[in-house]
Coordinates of C-alpha atoms and ligand atoms in Angstrom, one line a residue:
M27 CA 0.0 0.0 0.0
P28 CA 1.4 3.4 -0.9
E29 CA 2.2 5.5 2.2
E30 CA 0.0 8.4 1.2
A31 CA -3.3 6.5 0.9
L32 CA -6.5 5.9 2.8
N33 CA -7.6 2.3 3.4
I34 CA -11.4 1.7 3.7
I35 CA -13.1 -1.6 4.6
D36 CA -16.7 -1.9 3.5
Q37 CA -18.4 -3.9 6.3
R38 CA -21.3 -4.9 4.0
T39 CA -19.0 -6.8 1.6
K40 CA -15.8 -7.1 3.6
S41 CA -14.0 -5.6 0.6
S42 CA -11.1 -3.3 1.2
Y43 CA -10.2 -0.2 -0.9
E44 CA -7.2 2.0 -1.1
F45 CA -7.5 5.6 -2.2
P46 CA -4.4 7.7 -2.7
F47 CA -4.4 11.1 -1.0
F48 CA -4.5 14.1 -3.4
K49 CA -3.0 17.2 -1.7
G50 CA -4.3 16.0 1.6
A51 CA -7.8 15.1 0.3
I52 CA -9.4 12.0 -1.2
R53 CA -11.1 12.3 -4.6
A54 CA -14.8 11.8 -3.9
A55 CA -15.3 10.1 -7.3
N56 CA -13.1 7.2 -6.0
L57 CA -15.8 6.3 -3.5
R58 CA -17.9 5.2 -6.5
Q59 CA -15.6 2.1 -6.6
I60 CA -17.2 1.0 -3.3
K61 CA -20.2 -1.1 -4.4
T62 CA -22.3 -4.0 -3.2
G63 CA -22.7 -5.4 -6.7
P64 CA -22.6 -4.5 -10.4
E65 CA -26.1 -2.7 -10.2
D66 CA -25.0 -0.6 -7.3
F67 CA -24.2 3.1 -8.2
G68 CA -21.4 3.2 -5.6
V69 CA -20.9 5.3 -2.5
V70 CA -21.5 9.1 -2.6
S71 CA -20.4 11.5 0.1
Y72 CA -23.3 13.4 1.7
D73 CA -22.3 16.9 2.6
P74 CA -25.2 19.4 3.0
A75 CA -23.9 23.0 2.9
F76 CA -20.4 21.8 1.8
L77 CA -19.1 21.6 5.3
N78 CA -16.3 19.4 4.3
T79 CA -16.0 19.4 0.5
A80 CA -13.3 21.0 -1.5
A81 CA -14.9 21.7 -4.9
C82 CA -11.8 23.1 -6.6
Q83 CA -8.1 23.8 -6.4
S84 CA -7.4 27.5 -6.1
S85 CA -4.3 29.6 -5.8
I86 CA -6.1 32.9 -5.1
T87 CA -6.9 33.3 -1.5
Y88 CA -5.6 31.4 1.6
I89 CA -7.5 31.4 4.9
D90 CA -6.4 29.7 8.1
G91 CA -9.6 30.1 10.1
D92 CA -8.2 28.8 13.4
K93 CA -5.3 31.2 13.3
G94 CA -7.2 34.1 11.8
I95 CA -5.0 34.4 8.7
L96 CA -6.0 35.8 5.3
R97 CA -3.7 36.1 2.4
Y98 CA -4.3 37.1 -1.3
R99 CA -1.8 35.2 -3.6
G100 CA 0.4 34.6 -0.5
Y101 CA 0.5 38.3 0.7
P102 CA -0.9 38.9 4.2
I103 CA -4.0 41.1 4.1
E104 CA -2.5 43.4 6.7
Q105 CA 0.4 44.3 4.4
L106 CA -1.8 44.7 1.4
A107 CA -4.3 47.0 3.3
E108 CA -1.4 49.1 4.5
K109 CA 0.7 49.4 1.4
C110 CA -1.5 49.0 -1.7
T111 CA -4.3 50.6 -3.6
F112 CA -7.4 48.6 -4.3
L113 CA -6.7 48.4 -8.0
E114 CA -3.2 47.2 -7.3
V115 CA -4.7 44.4 -5.2
A116 CA -7.3 43.7 -7.9
Y117 CA -4.5 43.2 -10.4
L118 CA -2.8 40.8 -7.9
I119 CA -5.9 38.8 -7.3
L120 CA -6.7 38.4 -11.0
N121 CA -3.2 37.9 -12.3
G122 CA -1.3 36.2 -9.4
E123 CA 1.5 38.8 -9.1
L124 CA 1.7 42.4 -7.9
P125 CA 2.0 44.8 -10.9
T126 CA 5.1 46.7 -11.9
E127 CA 4.7 50.5 -12.2
V128 CA 4.1 50.2 -16.0
Q129 CA 1.7 47.3 -15.5
L130 CA -0.2 49.2 -12.9
D131 CA -0.5 52.4 -15.0
N132 CA -1.9 50.3 -17.9
W133 CA -4.3 48.4 -15.7
V134 CA -5.6 51.6 -14.0
S135 CA -6.1 53.3 -17.4
D136 CA -7.8 50.1 -18.8
I137 CA -10.3 50.1 -15.9
K138 CA -10.9 53.9 -16.2
Y139 CA -11.7 53.4 -19.9
H140 CA -14.7 51.3 -18.9
T141 CA -16.3 53.4 -16.1
M142 CA -19.1 54.9 -18.3
L143 CA -22.4 53.1 -18.5
H144 CA -24.4 52.8 -21.7
E145 CA -27.0 55.6 -21.5
K146 CA -29.8 53.0 -21.7
T147 CA -28.8 51.7 -18.3
K148 CA -30.3 54.8 -16.8
N149 CA -33.6 53.7 -18.3
F150 CA -33.6 50.5 -16.3
L151 CA -32.9 52.4 -13.1
T152 CA -35.5 55.0 -13.7
G153 CA -38.1 52.1 -13.8
F154 CA -37.4 51.2 -10.2
N155 CA -39.5 52.7 -7.3
H156 CA -37.7 55.4 -5.4
D157 CA -37.5 53.1 -2.3
A158 CA -36.3 50.0 -4.2
H159 CA -33.6 48.2 -2.3
P160 CA -30.2 49.3 -3.8
M161 CA -29.0 45.7 -3.9
G162 CA -32.1 44.7 -6.0
M163 CA -31.3 47.5 -8.5
F164 CA -27.6 46.6 -8.5
I165 CA -28.2 42.9 -9.3
S166 CA -30.8 43.6 -12.0
T167 CA -28.5 46.2 -13.7
L168 CA -25.6 43.9 -13.7
A169 CA -27.7 41.2 -15.3
A170 CA -29.0 43.7 -17.8
L171 CA -25.5 44.6 -19.0
S172 CA -25.4 41.1 -20.5
T173 CA -27.9 42.4 -23.2
L174 CA -25.5 45.2 -24.1
Y175 CA -22.4 42.9 -24.6
P176 CA -23.6 39.8 -26.3
E177 CA -20.1 38.8 -27.2
A178 CA -19.5 38.1 -23.5
R179 CA -21.0 34.7 -24.0
K180 CA -17.8 33.5 -25.7
V181 CA -16.5 32.7 -22.2
R182 CA -13.8 30.3 -23.6
D183 CA -12.1 33.1 -25.5
P184 CA -9.4 34.6 -23.2
E185 CA -9.4 38.0 -25.0
V186 CA -13.2 38.3 -24.6
R187 CA -12.9 37.4 -20.9
K188 CA -10.2 40.0 -20.5
L189 CA -12.4 42.7 -21.9
Q190 CA -15.4 41.8 -19.7
I191 CA -13.3 41.6 -16.6
R192 CA -12.2 45.2 -17.2
R193 CA -15.7 46.3 -18.1
L194 CA -17.2 44.8 -15.0
I195 CA -14.6 46.2 -12.6
G196 CA -14.8 49.6 -14.3
K197 CA -18.6 49.7 -14.2
V198 CA -19.6 48.3 -10.8
P199 CA -18.9 51.6 -8.9
T200 CA -20.9 53.5 -11.5
I201 CA -23.9 51.1 -11.2
A202 CA -23.6 51.3 -7.4
A203 CA -23.5 55.1 -7.4
Y204 CA -26.4 55.3 -9.7
T205 CA -28.5 53.1 -7.5
Y206 CA -27.6 55.3 -4.6
R207 CA -28.5 58.5 -6.4
H208 CA -31.7 57.0 -7.7
S209 CA -32.8 56.2 -4.1
L210 CA -32.2 59.8 -3.1
G211 CA -33.8 61.2 -6.2
Y212 CA -30.6 63.0 -7.3
P213 CA -29.4 63.2 -10.9
Y214 CA -26.7 60.7 -11.9
V215 CA -23.1 61.9 -11.9
Y216 CA -20.8 60.8 -14.7
P217 CA -17.4 59.3 -13.9
D218 CA -14.4 61.6 -13.6
N219 CA -11.4 59.7 -14.8
E220 CA -8.9 62.3 -13.4
L221 CA -9.7 60.8 -10.0
S222 CA -8.6 57.4 -8.6
Y223 CA -11.0 54.5 -8.6
T224 CA -12.3 55.2 -5.1
E225 CA -12.2 59.0 -5.4
N226 CA -14.3 58.7 -8.6
F227 CA -16.8 56.5 -6.8
M228 CA -17.1 59.2 -4.1
N229 CA -17.5 61.8 -6.9
M230 CA -20.4 59.8 -8.5
L231 CA -22.0 59.4 -5.1
W232 CA -21.7 62.8 -3.6
R233 CA -21.0 65.5 -6.1
M234 CA -23.8 68.1 -6.1
V235 CA -23.4 71.4 -8.0
E236 CA -19.7 72.0 -7.6
P237 CA -17.9 71.9 -11.0
K238 CA -15.1 69.6 -9.7
Y239 CA -15.5 67.1 -6.8
R240 CA -12.6 67.3 -4.3
P241 CA -12.5 64.0 -2.3
N242 CA -11.5 63.9 1.3
P243 CA -8.2 61.9 1.2
V244 CA -8.9 60.3 4.6
V245 CA -12.3 59.0 3.5
S246 CA -11.0 57.8 0.1
R247 CA -8.2 55.9 1.7
A248 CA -10.5 54.3 4.2
L249 CA -12.9 53.3 1.4
D250 CA -9.9 51.9 -0.6
I251 CA -8.9 49.8 2.5
L252 CA -12.4 48.6 2.9
F253 CA -12.4 47.6 -0.8
I254 CA -9.1 45.7 -0.3
L255 CA -10.5 43.8 2.7
H256 CA -13.6 42.7 0.8
A257 CA -12.0 41.8 -2.6
D258 CA -12.0 38.0 -2.2
H259 CA -12.6 35.4 0.4
E260 CA -12.0 32.0 -1.3
Q261 CA -15.0 29.6 -1.6
N262 CA -17.7 31.6 0.2
C263 CA -21.3 31.3 -0.7
S264 CA -21.3 34.0 -3.5
A265 CA -18.0 32.8 -5.0
N266 CA -19.5 29.3 -5.1
V267 CA -22.5 30.7 -7.0
M268 CA -20.2 32.5 -9.4
R269 CA -18.3 29.3 -10.2
A270 CA -21.5 27.2 -10.4
V271 CA -23.3 29.6 -12.8
G272 CA -20.1 30.2 -14.7
S273 CA -19.6 26.5 -15.1
A274 CA -22.7 26.4 -17.3
E275 CA -20.9 28.9 -19.5
A276 CA -23.3 31.7 -18.7
D277 CA -21.8 35.1 -19.5
P278 CA -20.0 36.9 -16.7
Y279 CA -22.6 39.6 -16.3
V280 CA -25.4 37.2 -15.4
A281 CA -23.0 35.1 -13.4
T282 CA -21.9 38.2 -11.4
A283 CA -25.5 39.2 -10.9
A284 CA -26.2 35.7 -9.5
A285 CA -23.2 36.0 -7.2
A286 CA -24.4 39.4 -6.0
A287 CA -27.8 37.9 -5.3
A288 CA -26.1 35.4 -3.0
L289 CA -24.2 38.2 -1.3
S290 CA -27.4 40.1 -0.6
G291 CA -28.6 37.4 1.8
S292 CA -28.6 38.4 5.5
L293 CA -26.3 35.4 6.4
H294 CA -23.7 36.6 3.9
G295 CA -23.0 40.2 2.7
G296 CA -26.4 41.4 3.9
A297 CA -25.2 40.9 7.5
N298 CA -23.6 44.4 7.6
E299 CA -27.1 45.9 7.1
E300 CA -28.5 43.6 9.8
V301 CA -25.7 44.7 12.2
L302 CA -26.9 48.3 12.0
K303 CA -30.5 47.3 12.5
M304 CA -29.4 45.2 15.5
L305 CA -27.4 48.1 17.0
D306 CA -30.4 50.4 16.5
A307 CA -32.7 47.9 18.2
I308 CA -30.3 47.6 21.2
G309 CA -30.2 51.4 21.4
S310 CA -27.7 51.9 24.2
K311 CA -24.6 50.3 25.9
D312 CA -26.5 49.4 29.1
R313 CA -28.9 47.2 27.1
V314 CA -26.1 45.0 25.7
P315 CA -26.2 42.3 28.4
A316 CA -29.9 41.8 28.0
Y317 CA -29.4 41.4 24.2
I318 CA -26.7 38.9 24.7
E319 CA -29.0 36.9 27.0
K320 CA -31.6 36.9 24.2
V321 CA -29.0 35.6 21.7
K322 CA -28.0 32.9 24.1
A323 CA -31.6 31.9 24.6
G324 CA -31.8 31.3 20.8
G325 CA -34.2 34.2 20.1
V326 CA -31.9 36.1 17.8
K327 CA -28.5 35.9 16.3
L328 CA -25.7 38.2 17.1
M329 CA -25.3 39.6 13.6
G330 CA -21.7 40.2 12.4
F331 CA -20.5 37.4 14.6
G332 CA -19.5 33.9 13.7
H333 CA -18.1 32.5 10.5
R334 CA -18.0 29.2 8.7
I335 CA -14.2 29.3 8.4
Y336 CA -12.9 31.7 11.0
K337 CA -12.9 30.2 14.5
N338 CA -10.7 33.1 15.6
Y339 CA -10.9 36.9 15.2
D340 CA -11.5 37.7 11.5
P341 CA -8.4 39.6 10.5
R342 CA -10.5 42.0 8.4
A343 CA -12.5 43.0 11.4
R344 CA -9.3 44.1 13.2
I345 CA -8.2 46.3 10.2
I346 CA -11.7 47.7 9.9
K347 CA -11.6 48.7 13.6
W348 CA -8.4 50.6 12.9
A349 CA -9.8 52.2 9.7
A350 CA -12.9 53.3 11.7
D351 CA -10.7 55.4 14.0
Q352 CA -9.1 57.1 10.9
V353 CA -12.6 57.8 9.5
F354 CA -13.9 59.2 12.7
V355 CA -11.1 61.9 12.6
A356 CA -12.7 63.1 9.3
T357 CA -16.3 62.6 10.3
C358 CA -18.2 62.5 13.6
R359 CA -17.7 59.4 15.7
N360 CA -20.6 57.1 15.2
P361 CA -22.3 56.6 18.6
K362 CA -23.1 53.0 17.6
L363 CA -19.4 52.2 17.9
E364 CA -19.8 52.3 21.7
I365 CA -22.6 49.7 21.5
A366 CA -20.6 47.5 19.1
L367 CA -17.5 47.6 21.3
E368 CA -19.5 46.7 24.3
L369 CA -21.2 43.9 22.5
E370 CA -17.8 42.5 21.4
R371 CA -16.4 42.8 24.9
V372 CA -19.3 41.1 26.6
A373 CA -19.6 38.4 23.9
L374 CA -15.9 37.6 23.9
E375 CA -16.0 37.0 27.7
D376 CA -19.1 34.8 27.5
E377 CA -18.9 31.0 27.7
Y378 CA -21.6 30.7 24.9
F379 CA -19.5 32.5 22.4
I380 CA -16.1 31.1 23.6
K381 CA -17.3 27.5 23.3
R382 CA -18.6 28.0 19.8
K383 CA -15.6 30.1 18.8
L384 CA -17.8 33.0 17.7
Y385 CA -15.8 36.2 16.9
P386 CA -16.7 39.4 15.1
N387 CA -16.5 39.0 11.3
V388 CA -15.9 41.6 8.6
D389 CA -19.5 42.8 8.7
F390 CA -19.5 43.7 12.4
Y391 CA -17.7 47.0 12.1
S392 CA -17.9 47.9 8.4
G393 CA -21.5 49.2 8.6
I394 CA -20.5 51.6 11.4
I395 CA -17.9 53.2 9.1
Y396 CA -20.3 53.3 6.2
Q397 CA -22.9 55.0 8.3
A398 CA -20.4 57.5 9.6
L399 CA -19.6 58.3 5.9
G400 CA -23.3 59.1 5.4
F401 CA -24.5 55.8 3.8
K402 CA -27.9 54.4 4.6
P403 CA -27.8 50.7 5.8
D404 CA -29.5 49.4 2.7
V405 CA -26.5 50.5 0.5
F406 CA -23.9 48.6 2.6
T407 CA -24.1 45.4 0.7
V408 CA -23.7 47.2 -2.6
L409 CA -20.5 48.7 -1.1
F410 CA -19.3 45.1 -0.4
A411 CA -20.3 43.9 -3.9
I412 CA -18.0 46.5 -5.7
P413 CA -14.7 45.1 -4.6
R414 CA -16.0 41.5 -4.4
T415 CA -16.6 41.7 -8.1
V416 CA -12.8 41.3 -8.5
G417 CA -12.8 38.1 -6.4
W418 CA -15.8 36.7 -8.3
L419 CA -14.1 37.3 -11.6
A420 CA -10.8 35.8 -10.4
Q421 CA -12.7 32.7 -9.2
W422 CA -14.7 32.5 -12.5
Q423 CA -11.5 32.8 -14.6
E424 CA -9.7 30.2 -12.5
M425 CA -12.7 27.8 -12.9
L426 CA -12.8 28.2 -16.7
E427 CA -9.0 27.6 -17.0
D428 CA -9.1 24.5 -14.8
P429 CA -9.2 21.4 -17.1
E430 CA -10.7 19.4 -14.2
Q431 CA -13.8 21.6 -13.9
K432 CA -17.1 20.7 -15.6
I433 CA -20.6 22.0 -15.2
A434 CA -21.3 22.0 -11.5
R435 CA -23.9 19.4 -10.7
P436 CA -24.1 17.8 -7.2
R437 CA -25.7 14.5 -6.4
Q438 CA -28.7 14.0 -4.1
I439 CA -29.9 11.3 -1.8
Y440 CA -33.5 10.8 -3.0
T441 CA -36.0 10.5 -0.2
G442 CA -39.3 10.7 -2.2
Y443 CA -41.8 8.1 -3.2
E444 CA -41.0 5.0 -5.1
A445 CA -42.9 4.9 -8.5
R446 CA -46.7 5.2 -8.0
D447 CA -49.6 5.3 -10.4
F448 CA -51.4 8.5 -11.4
V449 CA -54.6 9.3 -9.4
P450 CA -57.4 11.2 -11.3
I451 CA -58.3 14.5 -9.7
G452 CA -61.8 13.3 -8.6
K453 CA -60.2 10.5 -6.6
R454 CA -57.6 12.5 -4.7
T455 CA -57.7 13.5 -1.1
A456 CA -56.0 16.6 0.3
H457 CA -52.7 15.8 2.0
P458 CA -52.6 17.4 5.5
A459 CA -49.0 18.6 5.0
L460 CA -50.1 20.7 2.0
A461 CA -52.1 23.1 4.1
I462 CA -49.0 25.1 4.9
R463 CA -47.8 25.5 1.3
Ligands
ACO525 N1 -25.1 34.4 17.0 C1 -25.4 33.4 17.9 N2 -25.1 32.2 17.7 C2 -24.5 31.8 16.6 C3 -24.1 32.8 15.7 C4 -24.4 34.1 15.9 N3 -24.1 35.1 15.0 N4 -23.4 32.2 14.6 C5 -23.4 30.9 15.0 N5 -24.0 30.7 16.2 C6 -24.1 29.4 16.9 C7 -25.2 28.5 16.2 O1 -26.5 28.7 16.7 C8 -24.6 27.1 16.5 O2 -24.9 26.8 17.9 P1 -25.3 25.3 18.3 O3 -24.0 24.6 18.1 O4 -25.7 25.5 19.7 O5 -26.4 24.9 17.4 C9 -23.1 27.3 16.5 O6 -22.9 28.7 16.8 C10 -22.5 27.0 15.1 O7 -23.2 27.8 14.1 P2 -23.5 27.3 12.7 O8 -24.8 27.9 12.3 O9 -23.4 25.8 12.6 O10 -22.3 27.9 11.9 P3 -22.2 28.1 10.3 O11 -20.8 27.9 9.9 O12 -23.2 27.2 9.6 O13 -22.7 29.6 10.1 C11 -22.7 31.9 9.8 C12 -21.9 30.7 9.8 C13 -23.9 31.8 8.8 C14 -21.9 33.1 9.4 C15 -23.3 32.2 11.2 O14 -22.3 32.3 12.2 C16 -24.2 33.4 11.3 O15 -25.4 33.3 11.0 N6 -23.7 34.6 11.7 C17 -24.5 35.8 11.7 C18 -24.6 36.4 10.3 C19 -23.3 37.0 9.8 O16 -22.7 37.8 10.5 N7 -23.0 36.7 8.6 C20 -21.8 37.2 7.9 C21 -20.7 36.2 7.7 S1 -19.3 36.9 7.0 C22 -19.7 37.1 5.4 O17 -20.5 36.4 4.8 C23 -19.2 38.2 4.7

């Protein structure tokens, strides 16, 4: 038996099997060799919610959840957040290496070339109610871009992919800013390519009648850092959606819209909005202990806490806390920070959270900064989606270039009826369980 192998004995047949390890894992398809007879399909692994299934090989992002480590392409997130711009990190995530000065200049100008939206895009947005959720508008507009760039369907063509990647990264801040302006009833502001990526985003969000928008450098740097922290996070729910939809060779606009839809959920990127609602509901520092008791009793979740992978402090939450202090120098201190700090303090000393290894995640403090910058909570997830578009596209590209990948199609364990004969409508009786549907 080779040293690096797993030996399995099937007690049903007393047969033994030897499966080689592949990078520390076993190939689930090997389990199909385990059969009780020629008619048997073979063993499948049952893993609801993918708790223990690696669906791909990836060289983009590394996380050690127990140690609280996050690296993009090998570089620690702390160093990237301190020393890079968001577009520099985007280049790294997509291409595997940090850019040289010339490469960065070309990359930045390529992205800026694509910041404008087709004028018709404004028509879609105008159709939404003034109080439409910005994430709904963002997702729909992304999907609608697919109709403007039909060549994007040629996903196997690297040149076509390259163009769509630049288009999407260039256009997501413009879509996000338009959804924001729409919800406020303000006219849309066109991109200003003399500004940096983040400064231009601020320009499209906040410019009113002044001829030239002058961004606050502290705020633009803080936003840039937030963008870096949110750029990728390996096989999270929305990245998995991007890969699954992309594996069917859907174009990158609809695939990105699908990934953004996953992000909008309250257990994923939508959590930052929920954190603010929770802080509002708590109202003051002295009511924190009562809220923690409610969480422990199972009535509610402590939003912004817990993570499938991190069983330690999320390193992004630590950097966001630091960035919050910088932002509060330029804006007013958000009074909700006191409640959040107290929640964190009480939770981290409490046996319930210690035992379950529940720590603040990226969403716990991000909303507090966003609110201090003047954003309403319903825009928070859109702010998350802008940088995460880079991660989705990197995951999508890696999936398409991986010769082992095929259309994503999990198996199931069927628990329904065996074959049964059709019953004419006059002879059917109502099933009691259907009353709730
Ligand atoms: N508050 C209270 N209890 C929690 C929380 C929480 N936020 N998160 C997990 N738990 C408890 C669970 O009830 C469970 O307890 P039990 O063992 O007594 O049943 C235990 O901790 C394990 O939790 P799971 O739900 O099994 O963990 P899972 O990995 O499936 O979920 C998730 C991870 C969805 C992030 C979860 O922690 C959660 O709902 N957190 C709040 C929402 C949130 O902040 N989401 C953002 C995540 S980061 C991101 O997506 C960008």
